[in-house]
Amino acid sequence: MNDYLIQCRGVRKSYGRKPALTGVDLEVGPGRIVGLLGPNGSGKTTLIKLLCGLLRPTAGTLAVDGERIGPATKAVVSYLPDRMYFADWMRAVDLFQLFRDFYADFSYEKAIAMCRSLGVEPKDRLKTMSKGTKEKVQLVLVMARSAKLYLLDEPIAGVDPAARDFILRTILTNYDGEGTVLLSTHLISDVEKVLDEVIFLKEGRIMLHETVDAIREQEGRSVDALFREVFQAGPVFGMEGGMS
């Protein structure tokens, strides 16, 4: 097993003249639940798309499980995008059958069981589902795999507050314990209790990469409180760089 599941070295990504990431250096080990935290436009989605191979970096290198991004890494990465990308005429069971054929680590039985726990009828067509229910179906597709790296882009943004804890419990109880979850969100207080580490991303730069326990011990406050200070009052702390 590699010491680090995610490795980024000098990663830059620009869209035309607009920089999205500006020299990201990052190492994340296996068996971790990591919050990728930052306001809209900070580069969270860009970093996730680079790791799953949907984008290519402008400069720098990325590796997952010791491999450069490519077919080998795509086989071990399970990706939840920030928007629905399936046709409305499809049913959840159609998607489960498609994923079973496409991914060797996808469990159809696990997907059906997760639908029951989430209150989703797997034979309903997507066009009859609410936005929140569609997002639950996407979550089932991702978490029914036994992947090494789960990349979740805003998994709780589209559900009501009462459902967020249930969604987080679903993630916690269904991901492969030897894998790592990288969870992008701006809803810090909702996810803080499940995180092992956090990465603060601001204007395409990593401002902090640290364990949640170290933040509480060294800063004497919650991740949410530190996040609010960093992103509303500018850089203020001496932990910059953290674990990265």
PDB file of C-alpha atoms in Angstrom:
ATOM      1  CA  MET A   1       0.000   0.000   0.000  1.00  0.00           C
ATOM      2  CA  ASN A   2       1.221   3.485  -0.827  1.00  0.00           C
ATOM      3  CA  ASP A   3       1.862   5.876   2.057  1.00  0.00           C
ATOM      4  CA  TYR A   4      -0.290   8.457   0.283  1.00  0.00           C
ATOM      5  CA  LEU A   5      -3.455   7.851  -1.677  1.00  0.00           C
ATOM      6  CA  ILE A   6      -3.489  11.381  -3.139  1.00  0.00           C
ATOM      7  CA  GLN A   7      -0.335  13.212  -4.218  1.00  0.00           C
ATOM      8  CA  CYS A   8      -0.288  16.627  -5.927  1.00  0.00           C
ATOM      9  CA  ARG A   9       2.883  18.483  -6.843  1.00  0.00           C
ATOM     10  CA  GLY A  10       2.814  22.075  -8.083  1.00  0.00           C
ATOM     11  CA  VAL A  11      -0.635  21.639  -9.593  1.00  0.00           C
ATOM     12  CA  ARG A  12      -1.916  24.608 -11.538  1.00  0.00           C
ATOM     13  CA  LYS A  13      -5.078  24.907 -13.590  1.00  0.00           C
ATOM     14  CA  SER A  14      -6.212  27.898 -15.591  1.00  0.00           C
ATOM     15  CA  TYR A  15      -9.248  28.500 -17.758  1.00  0.00           C
ATOM     16  CA  GLY A  16      -7.861  30.808 -20.391  1.00  0.00           C
ATOM     17  CA  ARG A  17      -6.249  33.632 -18.441  1.00  0.00           C
ATOM     18  CA  LYS A  18      -8.227  32.914 -15.294  1.00  0.00           C
ATOM     19  CA  PRO A  19      -6.344  30.795 -12.710  1.00  0.00           C
ATOM     20  CA  ALA A  20      -8.408  28.252 -10.773  1.00  0.00           C
ATOM     21  CA  LEU A  21      -5.549  26.509  -8.913  1.00  0.00           C
ATOM     22  CA  THR A  22      -2.183  28.130  -8.305  1.00  0.00           C
ATOM     23  CA  GLY A  23       0.498  25.668  -7.237  1.00  0.00           C
ATOM     24  CA  VAL A  24      -1.270  23.052  -5.116  1.00  0.00           C
ATOM     25  CA  ASP A  25       0.949  20.659  -3.136  1.00  0.00           C
ATOM     26  CA  LEU A  26      -1.021  17.993  -1.291  1.00  0.00           C
ATOM     27  CA  GLU A  27      -0.634  14.532   0.261  1.00  0.00           C
ATOM     28  CA  VAL A  28      -3.522  12.539   1.741  1.00  0.00           C
ATOM     29  CA  GLY A  29      -3.215   9.055   3.205  1.00  0.00           C
ATOM     30  CA  PRO A  30      -5.624   6.094   2.995  1.00  0.00           C
ATOM     31  CA  GLY A  31      -8.466   5.494   5.430  1.00  0.00           C
ATOM     32  CA  ARG A  32      -9.288   9.170   5.956  1.00  0.00           C
ATOM     33  CA  ILE A  33     -12.386  11.342   5.694  1.00  0.00           C
ATOM     34  CA  VAL A  34     -11.172  14.718   4.488  1.00  0.00           C
ATOM     35  CA  GLY A  35     -13.114  17.939   4.118  1.00  0.00           C
ATOM     36  CA  LEU A  36     -12.183  20.083   1.124  1.00  0.00           C
ATOM     37  CA  LEU A  37     -13.467  23.398   2.409  1.00  0.00           C
ATOM     38  CA  GLY A  38     -13.751  26.787   0.795  1.00  0.00           C
ATOM     39  CA  PRO A  39     -16.215  29.342  -0.551  1.00  0.00           C
ATOM     40  CA  ASN A  40     -17.665  29.134  -4.050  1.00  0.00           C
ATOM     41  CA  GLY A  41     -14.983  29.805  -6.649  1.00  0.00           C
ATOM     42  CA  SER A  42     -12.091  28.663  -4.462  1.00  0.00           C
ATOM     43  CA  GLY A  43     -11.138  25.765  -6.777  1.00  0.00           C
ATOM     44  CA  LYS A  44     -12.733  22.800  -4.970  1.00  0.00           C
ATOM     45  CA  THR A  45     -14.563  21.382  -7.994  1.00  0.00           C
ATOM     46  CA  THR A  46     -11.544  21.950 -10.241  1.00  0.00           C
ATOM     47  CA  LEU A  47      -9.297  19.940  -7.906  1.00  0.00           C
ATOM     48  CA  ILE A  48     -11.826  17.103  -7.702  1.00  0.00           C
ATOM     49  CA  LYS A  49     -12.207  16.977 -11.498  1.00  0.00           C
ATOM     50  CA  LEU A  50      -8.428  16.857 -11.890  1.00  0.00           C
ATOM     51  CA  LEU A  51      -8.209  13.913  -9.476  1.00  0.00           C
ATOM     52  CA  CYS A  52     -10.900  11.945 -11.289  1.00  0.00           C
ATOM     53  CA  GLY A  53      -9.415  12.695 -14.714  1.00  0.00           C
ATOM     54  CA  LEU A  54     -12.129  14.930 -16.142  1.00  0.00           C
ATOM     55  CA  LEU A  55      -9.652  17.825 -16.424  1.00  0.00           C
ATOM     56  CA  ARG A  56      -5.939  17.978 -17.165  1.00  0.00           C
ATOM     57  CA  PRO A  57      -3.661  20.275 -15.164  1.00  0.00           C
ATOM     58  CA  THR A  58      -2.055  23.288 -16.793  1.00  0.00           C
ATOM     59  CA  ALA A  59       1.116  22.415 -14.868  1.00  0.00           C
ATOM     60  CA  GLY A  60       2.214  20.002 -12.152  1.00  0.00           C
ATOM     61  CA  THR A  61       1.497  16.335 -11.474  1.00  0.00           C
ATOM     62  CA  LEU A  62      -1.227  14.355  -9.712  1.00  0.00           C
ATOM     63  CA  ALA A  63      -1.264  10.723  -8.597  1.00  0.00           C
ATOM     64  CA  VAL A  64      -3.846   8.449  -6.973  1.00  0.00           C
ATOM     65  CA  ASP A  65      -2.636   5.278  -5.236  1.00  0.00           C
ATOM     66  CA  GLY A  66       0.817   5.814  -6.723  1.00  0.00           C
ATOM     67  CA  GLU A  67      -0.409   6.047 -10.321  1.00  0.00           C
ATOM     68  CA  ARG A  68      -0.558   9.068 -12.602  1.00  0.00           C
ATOM     69  CA  ILE A  69      -4.139  10.033 -13.451  1.00  0.00           C
ATOM     70  CA  GLY A  70      -5.433   7.720 -16.180  1.00  0.00           C
ATOM     71  CA  PRO A  71      -7.338   4.442 -16.706  1.00  0.00           C
ATOM     72  CA  ALA A  72      -5.724   2.775 -13.671  1.00  0.00           C
ATOM     73  CA  THR A  73      -6.794   5.554 -11.302  1.00  0.00           C
ATOM     74  CA  LYS A  74     -10.281   5.895 -12.795  1.00  0.00           C
ATOM     75  CA  ALA A  75     -10.888   2.242 -11.870  1.00  0.00           C
ATOM     76  CA  VAL A  76     -10.326   2.999  -8.161  1.00  0.00           C
ATOM     77  CA  VAL A  77     -12.019   6.420  -7.939  1.00  0.00           C
ATOM     78  CA  SER A  78     -15.746   6.846  -7.271  1.00  0.00           C
ATOM     79  CA  TYR A  79     -16.936  10.345  -8.177  1.00  0.00           C
ATOM     80  CA  LEU A  80     -20.054  12.238  -7.120  1.00  0.00           C
ATOM     81  CA  PRO A  81     -20.438  15.386  -9.263  1.00  0.00           C
ATOM     82  CA  ASP A  82     -22.157  18.537  -8.083  1.00  0.00           C
ATOM     83  CA  ARG A  83     -25.007  18.102 -10.583  1.00  0.00           C
ATOM     84  CA  MET A  84     -27.143  15.312 -12.078  1.00  0.00           C
ATOM     85  CA  TYR A  85     -25.841  14.002 -15.406  1.00  0.00           C
ATOM     86  CA  PHE A  86     -28.276  11.165 -16.235  1.00  0.00           C
ATOM     87  CA  ALA A  87     -31.263  11.207 -18.617  1.00  0.00           C
ATOM     88  CA  ASP A  88     -34.631  11.779 -16.922  1.00  0.00           C
ATOM     89  CA  TRP A  89     -36.271   8.779 -18.613  1.00  0.00           C
ATOM     90  CA  MET A  90     -33.958   6.354 -16.786  1.00  0.00           C
ATOM     91  CA  ARG A  91     -34.881   4.529 -13.580  1.00  0.00           C
ATOM     92  CA  ALA A  92     -32.541   4.064 -10.642  1.00  0.00           C
ATOM     93  CA  VAL A  93     -32.378   0.317 -11.334  1.00  0.00           C
ATOM     94  CA  ASP A  94     -31.293   1.055 -14.926  1.00  0.00           C
ATOM     95  CA  LEU A  95     -28.389   3.072 -13.547  1.00  0.00           C
ATOM     96  CA  PHE A  96     -27.483   0.319 -11.092  1.00  0.00           C
ATOM     97  CA  GLN A  97     -27.365  -2.226 -13.925  1.00  0.00           C
ATOM     98  CA  LEU A  98     -25.208   0.128 -15.991  1.00  0.00           C
ATOM     99  CA  PHE A  99     -22.769   0.663 -13.113  1.00  0.00           C
ATOM    100  CA  ARG A 100     -22.645  -3.092 -12.384  1.00  0.00           C
ATOM    101  CA  ASP A 101     -21.567  -3.685 -15.984  1.00  0.00           C
ATOM    102  CA  PHE A 102     -19.080  -0.824 -15.979  1.00  0.00           C
ATOM    103  CA  TYR A 103     -17.427  -1.103 -12.547  1.00  0.00           C
ATOM    104  CA  ALA A 104     -16.157  -4.423 -11.187  1.00  0.00           C
ATOM    105  CA  ASP A 105     -16.427  -3.102  -7.603  1.00  0.00           C
ATOM    106  CA  PHE A 106     -20.088  -1.998  -7.825  1.00  0.00           C
ATOM    107  CA  SER A 107     -22.578  -3.950  -5.686  1.00  0.00           C
ATOM    108  CA  TYR A 108     -26.111  -4.008  -7.100  1.00  0.00           C
ATOM    109  CA  GLU A 109     -27.442  -5.559  -3.887  1.00  0.00           C
ATOM    110  CA  LYS A 110     -25.834  -2.860  -1.774  1.00  0.00           C
ATOM    111  CA  ALA A 111     -27.346  -0.166  -4.013  1.00  0.00           C
ATOM    112  CA  ILE A 112     -30.853  -1.589  -3.565  1.00  0.00           C
ATOM    113  CA  ALA A 113     -30.374  -1.807   0.210  1.00  0.00           C
ATOM    114  CA  MET A 114     -29.163   1.809   0.340  1.00  0.00           C
ATOM    115  CA  CYS A 115     -32.251   2.904  -1.611  1.00  0.00           C
ATOM    116  CA  ARG A 116     -34.441   1.299   1.044  1.00  0.00           C
ATOM    117  CA  SER A 117     -32.594   3.078   3.844  1.00  0.00           C
ATOM    118  CA  LEU A 118     -32.777   6.422   2.013  1.00  0.00           C
ATOM    119  CA  GLY A 119     -36.469   6.088   1.134  1.00  0.00           C
ATOM    120  CA  VAL A 120     -35.847   5.892  -2.628  1.00  0.00           C
ATOM    121  CA  GLU A 121     -38.005   3.700  -4.880  1.00  0.00           C
ATOM    122  CA  PRO A 122     -35.438   2.232  -7.306  1.00  0.00           C
ATOM    123  CA  LYS A 123     -38.014   1.532 -10.050  1.00  0.00           C
ATOM    124  CA  ASP A 124     -39.160   5.165 -10.259  1.00  0.00           C
ATOM    125  CA  ARG A 125     -38.003   7.216 -13.225  1.00  0.00           C
ATOM    126  CA  LEU A 126     -35.690  10.117 -12.497  1.00  0.00           C
ATOM    127  CA  LYS A 127     -38.123  12.609 -14.032  1.00  0.00           C
ATOM    128  CA  THR A 128     -40.659  11.822 -11.283  1.00  0.00           C
ATOM    129  CA  MET A 129     -38.132  12.406  -8.476  1.00  0.00           C
ATOM    130  CA  SER A 130     -37.449  15.596  -6.530  1.00  0.00           C
ATOM    131  CA  LYS A 131     -34.006  17.205  -6.781  1.00  0.00           C
ATOM    132  CA  GLY A 132     -33.091  15.840  -3.357  1.00  0.00           C
ATOM    133  CA  THR A 133     -34.143  12.292  -4.295  1.00  0.00           C
ATOM    134  CA  LYS A 134     -32.118  12.436  -7.511  1.00  0.00           C
ATOM    135  CA  GLU A 135     -29.092  13.424  -5.487  1.00  0.00           C
ATOM    136  CA  LYS A 136     -29.686  10.456  -3.185  1.00  0.00           C
ATOM    137  CA  VAL A 137     -29.659   8.171  -6.250  1.00  0.00           C
ATOM    138  CA  GLN A 138     -26.324   9.651  -7.321  1.00  0.00           C
ATOM    139  CA  LEU A 139     -24.975   9.108  -3.815  1.00  0.00           C
ATOM    140  CA  VAL A 140     -26.072   5.457  -3.931  1.00  0.00           C
ATOM    141  CA  LEU A 141     -24.244   4.977  -7.250  1.00  0.00           C
ATOM    142  CA  VAL A 142     -21.035   6.315  -5.731  1.00  0.00           C
ATOM    143  CA  MET A 143     -21.165   4.627  -2.324  1.00  0.00           C
ATOM    144  CA  ALA A 144     -22.201   1.187  -3.637  1.00  0.00           C
ATOM    145  CA  ARG A 145     -18.693   0.843  -5.038  1.00  0.00           C
ATOM    146  CA  SER A 146     -15.741  -0.544  -3.058  1.00  0.00           C
ATOM    147  CA  ALA A 147     -13.385   2.209  -4.227  1.00  0.00           C
ATOM    148  CA  LYS A 148     -10.056   3.443  -2.903  1.00  0.00           C
ATOM    149  CA  LEU A 149     -10.953   7.113  -3.298  1.00  0.00           C
ATOM    150  CA  TYR A 150     -14.422   8.657  -3.069  1.00  0.00           C
ATOM    151  CA  LEU A 151     -14.624  12.190  -4.482  1.00  0.00           C
ATOM    152  CA  LEU A 152     -17.844  13.834  -3.305  1.00  0.00           C
ATOM    153  CA  ASP A 153     -18.574  17.316  -4.649  1.00  0.00           C
ATOM    154  CA  GLU A 154     -21.135  19.064  -2.403  1.00  0.00           C
ATOM    155  CA  PRO A 155     -22.996  15.845  -1.419  1.00  0.00           C
ATOM    156  CA  ILE A 156     -25.339  17.602   1.052  1.00  0.00           C
ATOM    157  CA  ALA A 157     -25.903  20.920  -0.691  1.00  0.00           C
ATOM    158  CA  GLY A 158     -29.180  19.911  -2.337  1.00  0.00           C
ATOM    159  CA  VAL A 159     -30.917  18.281   0.621  1.00  0.00           C
ATOM    160  CA  ASP A 160     -32.799  19.878   3.475  1.00  0.00           C
ATOM    161  CA  PRO A 161     -31.059  20.262   6.857  1.00  0.00           C
ATOM    162  CA  ALA A 162     -33.035  17.394   8.401  1.00  0.00           C
ATOM    163  CA  ALA A 163     -31.699  14.992   5.761  1.00  0.00           C
ATOM    164  CA  ARG A 164     -28.043  16.046   5.980  1.00  0.00           C
ATOM    165  CA  ASP A 165     -27.177  13.923   9.020  1.00  0.00           C
ATOM    166  CA  PHE A 166     -28.819  10.933   7.356  1.00  0.00           C
ATOM    167  CA  ILE A 167     -26.782  11.476   4.180  1.00  0.00           C
ATOM    168  CA  LEU A 168     -23.553  11.766   6.182  1.00  0.00           C
ATOM    169  CA  ARG A 169     -24.355   8.577   8.101  1.00  0.00           C
ATOM    170  CA  THR A 170     -24.952   6.852   4.765  1.00  0.00           C
ATOM    171  CA  ILE A 171     -21.495   7.928   3.581  1.00  0.00           C
ATOM    172  CA  LEU A 172     -19.834   6.854   6.837  1.00  0.00           C
ATOM    173  CA  THR A 173     -21.428   3.411   6.943  1.00  0.00           C
ATOM    174  CA  ASN A 174     -20.993   2.529   3.269  1.00  0.00           C
ATOM    175  CA  TYR A 175     -17.536   3.626   2.140  1.00  0.00           C
ATOM    176  CA  ASP A 176     -14.689   1.116   2.074  1.00  0.00           C
ATOM    177  CA  GLY A 177     -12.857   1.646   5.374  1.00  0.00           C
ATOM    178  CA  GLU A 178      -9.442   1.315   3.700  1.00  0.00           C
ATOM    179  CA  GLY A 179     -10.350   3.999   1.190  1.00  0.00           C
ATOM    180  CA  THR A 180     -10.435   7.759   1.581  1.00  0.00           C
ATOM    181  CA  VAL A 181     -13.352  10.150   1.218  1.00  0.00           C
ATOM    182  CA  LEU A 182     -12.594  13.656  -0.075  1.00  0.00           C
ATOM    183  CA  LEU A 183     -15.721  15.666   0.581  1.00  0.00           C
ATOM    184  CA  SER A 184     -16.126  19.158  -0.858  1.00  0.00           C
ATOM    185  CA  THR A 185     -18.534  21.508   0.908  1.00  0.00           C
ATOM    186  CA  HIS A 186     -19.112  24.997   2.253  1.00  0.00           C
ATOM    187  CA  LEU A 187     -21.497  23.671   4.956  1.00  0.00           C
ATOM    188  CA  ILE A 188     -18.753  23.239   7.530  1.00  0.00           C
ATOM    189  CA  SER A 189     -20.805  22.863  10.711  1.00  0.00           C
ATOM    190  CA  ASP A 190     -22.820  20.013   9.166  1.00  0.00           C
ATOM    191  CA  VAL A 191     -19.808  17.878   8.213  1.00  0.00           C
ATOM    192  CA  GLU A 192     -17.213  18.741  10.866  1.00  0.00           C
ATOM    193  CA  LYS A 193     -18.197  15.906  13.196  1.00  0.00           C
ATOM    194  CA  VAL A 194     -17.367  13.215  10.594  1.00  0.00           C
ATOM    195  CA  LEU A 195     -14.033  14.608   9.356  1.00  0.00           C
ATOM    196  CA  ASP A 196     -10.513  13.401  10.186  1.00  0.00           C
ATOM    197  CA  GLU A 197      -8.723  16.169   8.295  1.00  0.00           C
ATOM    198  CA  VAL A 198      -9.569  19.448   6.596  1.00  0.00           C
ATOM    199  CA  ILE A 199      -8.112  21.341   3.667  1.00  0.00           C
ATOM    200  CA  PHE A 200      -8.870  25.059   3.415  1.00  0.00           C
ATOM    201  CA  LEU A 201      -8.797  26.200  -0.206  1.00  0.00           C
ATOM    202  CA  LYS A 202      -8.875  29.911  -1.007  1.00  0.00           C
ATOM    203  CA  GLU A 203      -8.487  31.465  -4.450  1.00  0.00           C
ATOM    204  CA  GLY A 204      -6.843  28.309  -5.768  1.00  0.00           C
ATOM    205  CA  ARG A 205      -4.315  27.975  -2.922  1.00  0.00           C
ATOM    206  CA  ILE A 206      -4.212  25.614   0.045  1.00  0.00           C
ATOM    207  CA  MET A 207      -4.290  27.824   3.126  1.00  0.00           C
ATOM    208  CA  LEU A 208      -4.355  24.969   5.630  1.00  0.00           C
ATOM    209  CA  HIS A 209      -4.175  21.170   5.696  1.00  0.00           C
ATOM    210  CA  GLU A 210      -4.492  19.807   9.218  1.00  0.00           C
ATOM    211  CA  THR A 211      -6.246  17.178  11.313  1.00  0.00           C
ATOM    212  CA  VAL A 212      -9.461  18.219  13.020  1.00  0.00           C
ATOM    213  CA  ASP A 213      -8.046  17.192  16.400  1.00  0.00           C
ATOM    214  CA  ALA A 214      -4.976  19.416  15.935  1.00  0.00           C
ATOM    215  CA  ILE A 215      -7.125  22.412  15.051  1.00  0.00           C
ATOM    216  CA  ARG A 216      -9.237  21.954  18.175  1.00  0.00           C
ATOM    217  CA  GLU A 217      -6.165  21.457  20.386  1.00  0.00           C
ATOM    218  CA  GLN A 218      -3.951  24.196  18.937  1.00  0.00           C
ATOM    219  CA  GLU A 219      -6.590  26.773  18.047  1.00  0.00           C
ATOM    220  CA  GLY A 220      -9.013  25.991  20.878  1.00  0.00           C
ATOM    221  CA  ARG A 221     -12.047  26.215  18.632  1.00  0.00           C
ATOM    222  CA  SER A 222     -14.059  24.350  16.051  1.00  0.00           C
ATOM    223  CA  VAL A 223     -13.175  23.971  12.389  1.00  0.00           C
ATOM    224  CA  ASP A 224     -16.272  26.007  11.536  1.00  0.00           C
ATOM    225  CA  ALA A 225     -15.137  28.908  13.758  1.00  0.00           C
ATOM    226  CA  LEU A 226     -11.633  28.867  12.268  1.00  0.00           C
ATOM    227  CA  PHE A 227     -13.044  28.674   8.748  1.00  0.00           C
ATOM    228  CA  ARG A 228     -15.235  31.716   9.334  1.00  0.00           C
ATOM    229  CA  GLU A 229     -12.278  33.695  10.617  1.00  0.00           C
ATOM    230  CA  VAL A 230      -9.961  32.710   7.773  1.00  0.00           C
ATOM    231  CA  PHE A 231     -12.430  33.332   4.992  1.00  0.00           C
ATOM    232  CA  GLN A 232     -14.096  36.452   6.369  1.00  0.00           C
ATOM    233  CA  ALA A 233     -11.134  38.230   7.949  1.00  0.00           C
ATOM    234  CA  GLY A 234      -8.205  37.059   5.812  1.00  0.00           C
ATOM    235  CA  PRO A 235      -5.160  34.936   6.821  1.00  0.00           C
ATOM    236  CA  VAL A 236      -4.717  35.129  10.584  1.00  0.00           C
ATOM    237  CA  PHE A 237      -3.114  32.001  11.961  1.00  0.00           C
ATOM    238  CA  GLY A 238       0.291  30.451  12.327  1.00  0.00           C
ATOM    239  CA  MET A 239      -0.654  26.965  11.086  1.00  0.00           C
ATOM    240  CA  GLU A 240      -0.473  27.814   7.386  1.00  0.00           C
ATOM    241  CA  GLY A 241       0.703  24.866   5.347  1.00  0.00           C
ATOM    242  CA  GLY A 242      -0.267  22.403   8.080  1.00  0.00           C
ATOM    243  CA  MET A 243       0.228  18.742   7.162  1.00  0.00           C
ATOM    244  CA  SER A 244       0.563  19.244   3.449  1.00  0.00           C
TER     245      SER A 244
END
